[in-house]
Coordinates of C-alpha atoms in Angstrom, one line a residue:
Chain A
X13 CA 80.4 -123.0 -57.7
X14 CA 79.1 -126.0 -56.0
X15 CA 82.2 -126.6 -54.1
X16 CA 82.3 -123.1 -53.2
X17 CA 78.9 -123.4 -51.5
X18 CA 79.8 -126.5 -50.2
X19 CA 83.0 -125.5 -48.6
X20 CA 81.4 -122.4 -47.2
X21 CA 81.0 -122.5 -43.3
X22 CA 78.6 -120.2 -41.7
X23 CA 80.1 -120.6 -38.1
X24 CA 83.3 -119.5 -39.7
X25 CA 82.1 -116.7 -41.4
X26 CA 80.1 -115.4 -38.3
X27 CA 83.0 -115.9 -36.1
X28 CA 85.0 -113.8 -39.1
X29 CA 82.7 -110.9 -38.8
X30 CA 82.8 -110.9 -35.0
X31 CA 86.3 -110.8 -34.5
X32 CA 87.2 -108.7 -37.4
X33 CA 84.6 -106.1 -36.1
X34 CA 86.2 -106.2 -32.4
X35 CA 90.0 -106.0 -33.9
X36 CA 88.6 -103.1 -36.1
X37 CA 87.4 -101.4 -32.8
X38 CA 90.3 -102.3 -30.7
X39 CA 93.0 -101.3 -33.2
X40 CA 91.3 -98.1 -33.8
X41 CA 90.9 -97.1 -30.2
X42 CA 94.6 -98.4 -29.1
X43 CA 96.3 -98.4 -32.3
X44 CA 95.6 -96.7 -35.3
X45 CA 94.1 -93.6 -34.0
X46 CA 97.1 -92.8 -31.1
X47 CA 99.6 -93.6 -34.4
X48 CA 97.8 -91.5 -36.7
X49 CA 97.6 -88.7 -34.6
X50 CA 100.8 -89.0 -33.3
X51 CA 102.3 -89.1 -37.1
X52 CA 99.8 -85.9 -38.0
X53 CA 101.3 -83.9 -35.2
X54 CA 105.0 -85.0 -36.1
X55 CA 104.3 -83.9 -39.9
X56 CA 102.6 -80.4 -38.3
X57 CA 105.7 -79.8 -36.0
X58 CA 107.7 -80.5 -39.3
X59 CA 105.6 -78.3 -41.7
X60 CA 105.8 -75.4 -38.7
X61 CA 109.6 -76.0 -38.0
X62 CA 110.1 -75.7 -41.8
X63 CA 107.7 -72.3 -42.1
X64 CA 109.9 -71.4 -39.3
X65 CA 113.4 -71.9 -40.7
X66 CA 111.9 -69.9 -43.9
X67 CA 110.6 -67.1 -41.5
X68 CA 114.0 -67.2 -40.1
X69 CA 115.9 -66.9 -43.5
X70 CA 113.6 -64.4 -44.1
X71 CA 114.3 -62.5 -41.6
X72 CA 117.9 -62.9 -41.9
X73 CA 118.1 -61.8 -45.5
X74 CA 116.0 -58.6 -44.2
X75 CA 118.9 -58.0 -41.6
X76 CA 121.6 -58.5 -44.2
X77 CA 120.0 -56.3 -46.7
X78 CA 119.7 -53.8 -43.5
X79 CA 123.1 -53.6 -42.6
X80 CA 123.9 -53.3 -46.1
X81 CA 121.8 -50.1 -46.0
X82 CA 123.5 -48.8 -43.3
X83 CA 127.0 -49.6 -44.4
X84 CA 126.1 -47.7 -47.9
X85 CA 124.8 -45.1 -45.8
X86 CA 127.8 -44.5 -43.7
X87 CA 130.1 -45.2 -46.7
X88 CA 128.3 -42.0 -48.7
X89 CA 128.2 -40.3 -45.3
X90 CA 132.0 -40.6 -44.8
X91 CA 132.5 -39.6 -48.5
X92 CA 130.4 -36.4 -47.9
X93 CA 132.4 -35.5 -45.0
X94 CA 135.6 -36.4 -46.4
X95 CA 134.8 -33.9 -49.4
X96 CA 133.6 -31.1 -46.9
X97 CA 136.8 -31.6 -45.1
X98 CA 138.9 -31.2 -48.1
X99 CA 137.1 -28.3 -49.5
X100 CA 137.4 -26.9 -45.9
X101 CA 140.6 -27.5 -46.3
X102 CA 141.2 -25.7 -49.9
X103 CA 139.0 -22.8 -48.8
X104 CA 141.3 -22.4 -45.6
X105 CA 144.5 -22.5 -47.4
X106 CA 143.4 -20.4 -50.3
X107 CA 142.3 -17.5 -47.5
X108 CA 145.2 -17.7 -45.7
X109 CA 147.3 -17.6 -48.9
X110 CA 145.3 -14.6 -49.6
X111 CA 145.6 -12.9 -46.3
X112 CA 149.5 -13.7 -46.3
X113 CA 150.0 -11.8 -49.6
X114 CA 147.7 -9.1 -48.4
X115 CA 150.0 -9.0 -45.2
X116 CA 152.9 -9.3 -47.3
X117 CA 152.2 -6.7 -49.7
X118 CA 151.1 -4.2 -46.7
X119 CA 154.9 -4.9 -45.4
X120 CA 156.3 -4.7 -48.7
X121 CA 154.6 -1.1 -49.1
X122 CA 155.4 -0.2 -45.4
X123 CA 159.2 -1.3 -46.3
X124 CA 159.1 0.6 -49.2
X125 CA 158.0 3.9 -47.3
X126 CA 160.5 3.3 -44.7
X127 CA 163.3 2.9 -47.1
X128 CA 161.9 6.0 -49.0
X129 CA 161.8 7.8 -45.8
X130 CA 165.1 6.4 -44.8
X131 CA 166.6 7.6 -48.3
X132 CA 165.7 11.0 -47.8
X133 CA 167.1 11.3 -44.5
X134 CA 170.0 9.8 -45.6
X135 CA 170.5 11.8 -48.8
X136 CA 169.8 14.9 -46.4
X137 CA 172.4 13.7 -43.8
X138 CA 174.9 13.2 -46.8
X139 CA 174.0 16.4 -47.9
X140 CA 174.7 18.1 -44.5
X141 CA 177.9 15.9 -43.8
X142 CA 179.0 16.7 -47.5
X143 CA 178.7 20.6 -46.4
X144 CA 180.5 20.2 -43.0
X145 CA 183.2 18.4 -44.8
X146 CA 183.3 21.1 -47.3
X147 CA 183.7 23.5 -44.9
X148 CA 186.4 21.3 -42.9
X149 CA 188.2 21.0 -46.1
X150 CA 188.0 24.4 -46.9
X151 CA 189.1 25.1 -43.2
X152 CA 191.8 22.7 -43.4
X153 CA 193.0 24.0 -46.9
X154 CA 193.2 27.2 -45.8
X155 CA 195.3 26.2 -42.7
X156 CA 197.8 24.4 -45.2
X157 CA 197.8 26.7 -47.7
X158 CA 199.1 29.2 -44.7
X159 CA 201.9 26.8 -44.2
X160 CA 202.8 25.1 -47.4
X161 CA 201.4 25.1 -50.8
X162 CA 202.5 21.7 -52.0
X163 CA 200.4 20.2 -48.6
X164 CA 197.4 22.0 -49.1
X165 CA 196.8 20.7 -52.9
X166 CA 197.6 16.9 -51.5
X167 CA 195.4 17.5 -48.5
X168 CA 192.3 18.9 -51.0
X169 CA 193.3 15.8 -53.4
X170 CA 192.8 13.0 -50.3
X171 CA 189.9 14.8 -49.0
X172 CA 188.0 14.8 -52.1
X173 CA 189.0 11.2 -52.8
X174 CA 187.1 10.2 -49.2
X175 CA 184.3 12.4 -50.7
X176 CA 184.3 9.7 -53.5
X177 CA 183.8 7.3 -51.1
X178 CA 180.8 8.6 -49.7
Chain B
X20 CA 121.0 -121.6 -69.3
X21 CA 118.1 -122.2 -71.1
X22 CA 120.0 -125.4 -72.5
X23 CA 120.5 -126.9 -68.9
X24 CA 116.7 -126.4 -67.9
X25 CA 115.6 -128.0 -70.9
X26 CA 117.9 -130.9 -70.6
X27 CA 117.2 -131.3 -66.9
X28 CA 113.4 -130.7 -67.9
X29 CA 114.3 -134.2 -70.3
X30 CA 115.6 -135.9 -67.2
X31 CA 113.3 -135.2 -65.1
X32 CA 110.5 -136.5 -67.3
X33 CA 112.6 -139.5 -67.9
X34 CA 113.3 -140.6 -64.8
X35 CA 109.9 -139.5 -63.4
X36 CA 108.3 -141.9 -65.8
X37 CA 110.3 -144.7 -64.7
X38 CA 109.6 -144.0 -60.8
X39 CA 105.9 -143.5 -61.8
X40 CA 106.0 -146.9 -63.7
X41 CA 108.2 -148.3 -60.7
X42 CA 105.2 -146.6 -58.0
X43 CA 102.3 -148.5 -60.4
X44 CA 104.2 -152.3 -60.2
X45 CA 104.3 -151.3 -56.2
X46 CA 100.7 -150.5 -55.9
X47 CA 99.6 -153.6 -58.0
X48 CA 100.9 -155.7 -55.4
X49 CA 99.2 -153.8 -52.5
X50 CA 96.1 -152.5 -53.2
X51 CA 96.2 -149.0 -51.2
X52 CA 95.5 -146.0 -52.7
X53 CA 98.2 -144.6 -54.7
X54 CA 100.5 -141.8 -53.8
X55 CA 98.8 -139.2 -55.9
X56 CA 95.1 -139.9 -54.6
X57 CA 97.0 -139.5 -51.1
X58 CA 98.6 -136.1 -52.2
X59 CA 95.2 -134.8 -53.8
X60 CA 93.5 -135.9 -50.4
X61 CA 95.8 -134.3 -48.3
X62 CA 96.0 -130.9 -50.1
X63 CA 92.1 -131.1 -50.0
X64 CA 92.1 -131.6 -46.3
X65 CA 95.0 -128.8 -45.9
X66 CA 92.9 -126.4 -47.9
X67 CA 89.7 -126.9 -45.6
X68 CA 89.2 -125.5 -41.9
X69 CA 89.6 -128.0 -39.0
X70 CA 88.1 -128.6 -35.9
X71 CA 91.5 -129.4 -34.3
X72 CA 94.7 -128.1 -34.9
X73 CA 97.1 -130.7 -36.0
X74 CA 100.8 -129.9 -36.1
X75 CA 101.4 -133.2 -38.2
X76 CA 100.5 -136.8 -38.7
X77 CA 102.5 -139.8 -39.3
X78 CA 102.0 -143.4 -39.7
X79 CA 103.5 -146.2 -37.9
X80 CA 104.1 -149.5 -38.8
X81 CA 101.2 -151.2 -38.2
X82 CA 99.3 -148.7 -40.5
X83 CA 97.9 -146.6 -37.8
X84 CA 97.7 -142.9 -38.2
X85 CA 99.0 -140.5 -35.3
X86 CA 97.9 -136.8 -35.2
X87 CA 99.9 -134.7 -33.0
X88 CA 98.4 -131.5 -32.0
X89 CA 95.9 -130.1 -29.5
X90 CA 92.0 -130.5 -29.9
X91 CA 89.7 -127.4 -30.2
X92 CA 86.1 -126.8 -28.7
X93 CA 83.5 -127.3 -30.6
X94 CA 80.3 -125.4 -30.4
X95 CA 77.0 -126.4 -31.8
X96 CA 73.4 -124.9 -32.0
X97 CA 71.3 -128.0 -32.4
X98 CA 68.0 -127.1 -30.6
X99 CA 70.0 -125.5 -27.6
X100 CA 74.0 -124.7 -26.8
X101 CA 76.4 -127.7 -27.2
X102 CA 79.9 -127.3 -26.4
X103 CA 82.5 -130.2 -26.4
X104 CA 86.0 -131.1 -27.2
X105 CA 86.9 -131.6 -30.8
X106 CA 89.0 -134.7 -29.2
X107 CA 85.7 -136.6 -28.9
X108 CA 85.8 -137.0 -32.5
X109 CA 89.2 -138.8 -32.7
X110 CA 90.2 -137.0 -36.1
X111 CA 86.4 -138.4 -37.4
X112 CA 87.1 -141.7 -36.5
X113 CA 84.6 -142.0 -33.9
X114 CA 81.0 -140.7 -33.3
X115 CA 80.5 -137.9 -30.4
X116 CA 77.5 -138.2 -28.3
X117 CA 76.4 -135.4 -26.1
X118 CA 73.0 -134.9 -24.4
X119 CA 71.4 -137.8 -26.2
X120 CA 72.4 -137.1 -30.0
X121 CA 75.4 -138.0 -32.0
X122 CA 77.4 -136.2 -34.2
X123 CA 79.6 -137.5 -36.6
X124 CA 83.0 -135.5 -38.2
X125 CA 83.1 -136.3 -42.0
X126 CA 85.1 -134.3 -44.5
X127 CA 85.8 -131.7 -41.9
X128 CA 82.1 -131.1 -41.5
X129 CA 79.7 -132.1 -38.4
X130 CA 76.7 -134.0 -39.4
X131 CA 74.1 -135.2 -37.1
X132 CA 73.7 -139.1 -37.5
X133 CA 72.0 -141.5 -35.6
X134 CA 73.7 -144.0 -33.1
X135 CA 75.3 -146.5 -35.7
X136 CA 76.9 -142.8 -37.6
X137 CA 75.0 -143.9 -40.8
X138 CA 75.5 -141.3 -43.7
X139 CA 73.2 -141.2 -46.2
X140 CA 74.1 -139.8 -49.8
X141 CA 71.8 -137.6 -51.9
X142 CA 70.8 -139.9 -54.8
X143 CA 71.2 -137.1 -57.5
X144 CA 74.7 -135.8 -56.6
X145 CA 75.9 -139.0 -55.3
X146 CA 78.8 -137.2 -52.7
X147 CA 76.8 -135.0 -50.8
X148 CA 75.2 -136.4 -47.5
X149 CA 71.8 -135.6 -47.0
X150 CA 72.1 -135.5 -43.0
X151 CA 71.1 -132.6 -40.9
X152 CA 74.1 -130.4 -40.5
X153 CA 73.9 -128.0 -37.1
X154 CA 74.7 -124.7 -36.7
X155 CA 78.6 -125.0 -36.1
X156 CA 79.7 -122.1 -34.4
X157 CA 83.4 -124.3 -33.4
X158 CA 86.5 -122.3 -32.5
X159 CA 88.1 -124.0 -35.7
X160 CA 91.6 -124.2 -36.9
X161 CA 90.6 -120.7 -38.8
X162 CA 89.3 -118.9 -35.6
X163 CA 92.4 -119.7 -33.5
X164 CA 94.6 -118.3 -36.2
X165 CA 92.8 -115.6 -36.9
X166 CA 92.6 -115.2 -32.9
X167 CA 96.1 -115.3 -32.7
X168 CA 96.6 -112.9 -35.4
X169 CA 94.3 -110.4 -34.0
X170 CA 96.3 -110.4 -30.5
X171 CA 99.5 -110.1 -32.4
X172 CA 98.1 -107.0 -34.6
X173 CA 96.6 -105.3 -31.4
X174 CA 99.7 -105.9 -29.3
X175 CA 102.3 -104.8 -32.1
X176 CA 100.5 -101.8 -32.9
X177 CA 99.6 -100.8 -29.7
X178 CA 103.0 -100.8 -28.5
X179 CA 103.7 -98.7 -31.6
X180 CA 101.0 -96.0 -30.8
X181 CA 102.7 -96.3 -27.4
X182 CA 106.4 -95.9 -28.5
X183 CA 104.9 -92.4 -30.1
X184 CA 104.0 -91.3 -26.9
X185 CA 107.5 -92.2 -25.2
X186 CA 110.1 -91.2 -27.9
X187 CA 107.8 -88.2 -28.9
X188 CA 106.4 -89.0 -32.0
X189 CA 109.4 -91.0 -33.3
X190 CA 108.6 -95.1 -34.1
X191 CA 111.4 -97.1 -32.4
X192 CA 112.2 -100.7 -33.0
X193 CA 109.6 -102.8 -35.5
X194 CA 107.5 -99.4 -35.6
X195 CA 109.9 -98.3 -38.1
X196 CA 109.3 -101.1 -40.2
X197 CA 105.2 -100.6 -40.1
X198 CA 105.0 -96.8 -39.9
X199 CA 106.1 -96.4 -43.6
X200 CA 103.7 -99.1 -44.5
X201 CA 101.0 -97.2 -42.5
X202 CA 101.8 -94.1 -44.1
X203 CA 101.6 -96.0 -47.6
X204 CA 98.1 -96.9 -46.8
X205 CA 97.4 -93.5 -45.9
X206 CA 99.0 -91.2 -48.8
X207 CA 98.7 -93.8 -51.3
X208 CA 95.6 -95.6 -51.1
X209 CA 93.3 -93.6 -48.3
X210 CA 93.9 -90.4 -49.9
X211 CA 95.0 -90.9 -53.4
X212 CA 91.5 -92.8 -53.8
X213 CA 89.0 -91.3 -51.4
X214 CA 90.4 -87.9 -50.9
X215 CA 91.5 -85.6 -48.6
X216 CA 88.5 -84.8 -47.3
X217 CA 87.0 -87.9 -46.3
X218 CA 89.5 -90.3 -46.2
X219 CA 90.0 -90.3 -42.3
X220 CA 86.3 -92.1 -41.5
X221 CA 87.9 -95.0 -43.5
X222 CA 91.8 -95.5 -42.3
X223 CA 90.4 -97.7 -39.8
X224 CA 89.1 -100.0 -41.7
X225 CA 91.6 -100.0 -44.4
X226 CA 94.7 -100.4 -41.8
X227 CA 93.0 -103.1 -40.2
X228 CA 91.8 -104.9 -43.5
X229 CA 95.5 -104.9 -45.1
X230 CA 97.4 -105.7 -41.9
X231 CA 94.6 -108.9 -41.2
X232 CA 95.0 -110.0 -44.7
X233 CA 98.5 -109.7 -45.1
X234 CA 99.8 -111.1 -41.6
X235 CA 97.1 -114.3 -42.2
X236 CA 98.5 -114.7 -46.0
X237 CA 102.0 -114.8 -43.9
X238 CA 100.9 -117.5 -41.3
X239 CA 99.5 -119.6 -44.3
X240 CA 102.8 -120.0 -45.8
X241 CA 104.4 -121.0 -42.5
X242 CA 104.8 -124.7 -41.9
X243 CA 101.6 -124.5 -39.6
X244 CA 99.8 -124.3 -42.7
X245 CA 96.7 -122.7 -42.3
X246 CA 94.8 -121.4 -45.3
X247 CA 92.4 -118.6 -43.5
X248 CA 92.7 -116.3 -46.1
X249 CA 91.8 -118.8 -48.7
X250 CA 88.8 -119.5 -46.9
X251 CA 85.7 -118.6 -48.9
X252 CA 84.0 -117.8 -45.6
X253 CA 86.3 -115.5 -44.4
X254 CA 86.9 -113.7 -47.4
X255 CA 83.0 -113.3 -48.1
X256 CA 82.7 -111.9 -44.3
X257 CA 85.5 -109.1 -45.3
X258 CA 83.7 -108.5 -48.8
X259 CA 80.4 -108.5 -46.8
X260 CA 82.1 -105.6 -44.2
X261 CA 83.3 -103.8 -47.6
X262 CA 79.9 -103.8 -49.1
X263 CA 78.1 -102.6 -45.7
X264 CA 80.6 -99.8 -45.1
X265 CA 80.5 -98.7 -49.1
X266 CA 76.8 -98.5 -49.1
X267 CA 75.9 -97.0 -45.6
X268 CA 78.3 -94.3 -46.3
X269 CA 77.2 -93.9 -50.0
X270 CA 76.6 -90.2 -50.7
X271 CA 73.9 -88.5 -52.5
X272 CA 75.9 -88.3 -55.5
X273 CA 76.9 -92.2 -55.2
X274 CA 73.1 -93.0 -55.4
X275 CA 72.1 -90.8 -58.1
X276 CA 75.2 -92.1 -60.0
X277 CA 73.7 -95.5 -59.8
X278 CA 69.9 -94.8 -60.3
X279 CA 70.4 -91.3 -62.7
X280 CA 73.5 -91.8 -64.1
X281 CA 73.0 -89.3 -67.0
X282 CA 71.8 -86.7 -65.2
X283 CA 70.5 -83.8 -67.0
X284 CA 72.3 -85.0 -70.0
X285 CA 69.0 -86.3 -71.9
X286 CA 65.5 -85.8 -71.9
X287 CA 63.3 -88.0 -69.6
X288 CA 61.9 -90.1 -72.6
X289 CA 65.5 -91.0 -73.8
X290 CA 66.7 -91.7 -70.2
X291 CA 63.5 -94.5 -70.0
X292 CA 64.6 -96.7 -72.7
X293 CA 68.6 -96.4 -71.7
X294 CA 67.7 -96.9 -67.8
X295 CA 65.9 -100.1 -68.3
X296 CA 69.1 -101.5 -69.3
X297 CA 71.8 -99.2 -67.4
X298 CA 70.3 -99.3 -63.6
X299 CA 70.2 -102.8 -63.5
X300 CA 73.7 -102.9 -64.7
X301 CA 74.5 -100.4 -62.2
X302 CA 73.0 -102.2 -59.1
X303 CA 74.3 -105.5 -60.1
X304 CA 77.4 -103.5 -60.0
X305 CA 77.2 -102.7 -56.3
X306 CA 77.3 -106.6 -55.9
X307 CA 79.6 -107.4 -58.2
X308 CA 82.4 -105.0 -56.9
X309 CA 82.6 -106.7 -53.2
X310 CA 82.0 -110.2 -55.2
X311 CA 84.7 -110.0 -57.2
X312 CA 86.9 -108.9 -53.8
X313 CA 85.7 -112.2 -52.1
X314 CA 86.8 -114.9 -55.2
X315 CA 90.1 -112.5 -56.1
X316 CA 91.4 -113.1 -52.4
X317 CA 90.2 -116.6 -52.2
X318 CA 91.0 -118.2 -55.4
X319 CA 94.6 -116.6 -55.2
X320 CA 95.2 -117.7 -51.7
X321 CA 94.1 -121.1 -52.6
X322 CA 96.0 -121.5 -55.8
X323 CA 98.9 -120.9 -54.1
X324 CA 98.7 -123.7 -51.7
X325 CA 97.4 -126.1 -54.2
X326 CA 100.6 -125.4 -56.4
X327 CA 103.0 -125.2 -53.1
X328 CA 101.7 -128.4 -51.9
X329 CA 101.6 -130.2 -55.2
X330 CA 105.3 -129.2 -55.8
X331 CA 106.1 -130.5 -52.3
X332 CA 103.9 -133.8 -53.3
X333 CA 106.0 -134.1 -56.3
X334 CA 108.9 -135.3 -54.2
X335 CA 107.0 -138.1 -53.1
X336 CA 105.5 -138.9 -56.6
X337 CA 109.5 -138.6 -58.2
X338 CA 111.3 -140.7 -55.7
X339 CA 114.2 -140.0 -57.5
X340 CA 117.3 -138.1 -57.1
X341 CA 117.0 -135.7 -59.6
X342 CA 113.1 -134.9 -59.4
X343 CA 113.2 -134.3 -55.9
X344 CA 115.7 -131.6 -55.7
X345 CA 114.1 -130.0 -58.7
X346 CA 110.7 -130.0 -56.9
X347 CA 112.5 -128.6 -54.0
X348 CA 114.2 -125.8 -55.9
X349 CA 110.9 -125.3 -57.6
X350 CA 108.4 -125.1 -54.5
X351 CA 111.2 -123.2 -52.9
X352 CA 110.7 -120.9 -56.1
X353 CA 107.4 -120.6 -55.6
X354 CA 107.3 -119.7 -51.7
X355 CA 109.4 -116.8 -52.5
X356 CA 106.6 -115.6 -55.0
X357 CA 104.2 -116.5 -52.6
X358 CA 105.8 -114.2 -50.1
X359 CA 105.0 -111.5 -52.7
X360 CA 101.5 -112.9 -53.3
X361 CA 100.6 -112.4 -49.8
X362 CA 101.6 -108.9 -49.7
X363 CA 100.1 -107.8 -53.1
X364 CA 96.7 -109.3 -52.7
X365 CA 96.4 -107.7 -48.9
X366 CA 97.5 -104.5 -50.9
X367 CA 95.1 -105.1 -54.0
X368 CA 91.9 -106.1 -51.3
X369 CA 92.7 -102.8 -49.5
X370 CA 93.3 -100.5 -52.8
X371 CA 90.2 -101.6 -54.0
X372 CA 88.4 -101.5 -50.9
X373 CA 89.5 -97.9 -50.6
X374 CA 88.6 -97.2 -54.5
X375 CA 84.8 -98.4 -53.7
X376 CA 85.1 -96.0 -50.9
X377 CA 85.9 -93.6 -52.8
X378 CA 83.1 -93.9 -55.3
X379 CA 80.8 -93.9 -52.3
X380 CA 82.2 -90.6 -51.0
X381 CA 82.5 -88.8 -54.1
X382 CA 80.5 -85.3 -54.3
X383 CA 80.4 -83.8 -57.8
X384 CA 81.1 -80.3 -58.0
X385 CA 77.6 -79.2 -59.4
X386 CA 78.8 -76.4 -61.3
X387 CA 80.4 -78.0 -64.2
X388 CA 78.1 -81.0 -63.8
X389 CA 75.8 -80.0 -67.5
X390 CA 79.6 -79.9 -69.3
X391 CA 80.5 -83.1 -68.2
X392 CA 76.9 -84.7 -69.2
X393 CA 77.2 -83.0 -72.8
X394 CA 80.2 -85.2 -73.3

C-alpha cells in the first residue's frame, strides 16, 4: 500500500483524465455514433427485409390458395357442364327414339291400312277377272263344244289350271 | 510428457545451481551489483513511468551506460509553469537548472534540490526523500503512449465509421475484425447488464474504455515495454470516471437501494437497528466497487509484466544451455497467456463498469416491490 501511494503520480492521473475525456468526446462524435447508427440502420434494414420476405411469402401462399380455389371451381364447373351435356344428350336420344317409334308406328299403321285397301282392291279385281275369265271360258268352251267335244274338255281343264294360279 | 518435464526441471535446477555458484564466485572477485539485484532494479524501473522514451540501453566496455531513445518535455508547476526538455536530466545523472531552481530526477520522480543536488531522507522510513516534489505534469512515456493509442483509436474507428458511409453499412478491411467486437460490447455487455432502454447513454464510454485498455495492454507486450495500464494513476483515473458516471446517472431507485434497502418490508423501528450496519456498508460499497476495478487492472497488468521480465531475466541468471532455452520457452508461453490476459482484463473492466451502470440505471417495477420485500 505504501508503495502504491508512493508510485501514484498525480500528473499522470490528470493527463489520463484529460486525454481520456478528449478521446471519449472525439470517438463519440467521429466513431461510435456513426458506427452504431450505421449498424442499427443495417439491422433495421435486415429486419425490414425479412418482414417483407415473410409478407411476400404469405402473399404467395394466398395467391396459390386462390389459384387452387379457382382451379377447383373450374373443375367442378366443368364436371357440372359435362353432366348436363350428358343428360341433354340422353334426353335427346330418348326423345328422338320415342319420336321415331311413333313415326314408325304411324307409318306401319298407314302401310297396314294401304295394304288392306290394296288387298280389298286386288280381291275385287280378282273377282272381276275371275268373272270375266269364267265368262270367257264359258264362251270358248261353248265355241269348242261346237267343233270338238274333246278339245272343249281339254280347254276347260287348262283354263281351270290357269285359274288356280291366280 | 510429465516425465520429460520433471527430468528437465531436475536438470535445470542442477545446472542452475552450478551457474549461480559460478556467478557468486565471479562477483566475490568484482564488487559489483550481482545479476539478480540488477534484474530486480531493471524490472522496477520498467514498471514505472519514465520522463524520457528509452528504446534500449547498453553498457560499453568502459562501464559507461548509453541510452538510445528520445527525450520528452518536462512540465512542472512550482510557483509558475516550468517547461524544459528531459534531456537536461541526462537520465538522472545531472541536475537541471531552470529559472534559478534546481531539480533532480531520482528513481523516476522529480525533486526540488539545492544547487549541489542533495537529497535528504526521512528518518523514520529510511528510503523516502523529504525534498519538495513540485506538481509534475510532464509528458511522460505513459502520456506519449496514451496519445499514440488515442490517435490510433480515433484514426481506426473514424475510418471504420467512414467505410460504413461509403459501402452502404457494410464494414470493410480491418472493420470486419472490429465490428463484431463493437457489437459484442453492445449486445453482451451493455444491453445484457444495463438493459435495452438505457444502454445507449453508456455505449461511448464502454467502447472507449474497452479499446483504450485493450490497446494499451497490447502495447505493453511489445518490446516498447510501456506499462501504462499497470500504472496505478492510470487505473485510478479510469475508476474515478466509472465512479462519477455511475453516481451522476444514478436513478431514484439506485439511491433508495443504498439508503433504504429494505423499503416497506419492515417497520421503521426494525429498520433503525439494521440500517446502522447496512447503510454504512452500502455507502462503503459505492467506493469499493471502483476501487476493486482499479486494483484488479493494475495488479493483473503489473503482475504479468513482472512474471514476463523475471522469466526473461532468468536467462541471464542461468547462463547455461539448458536454462536459457527453457526460460525462453517459458517466457514465450507466458507471453501468449498475456495476450489473452490483455483482452480479458479489458473485457472484465468493461463488463464490471457496465454492471455498475446497470445498478445505477435500474428502475424497479413498483407493482411487485412489496412482494420482493417479503422474501
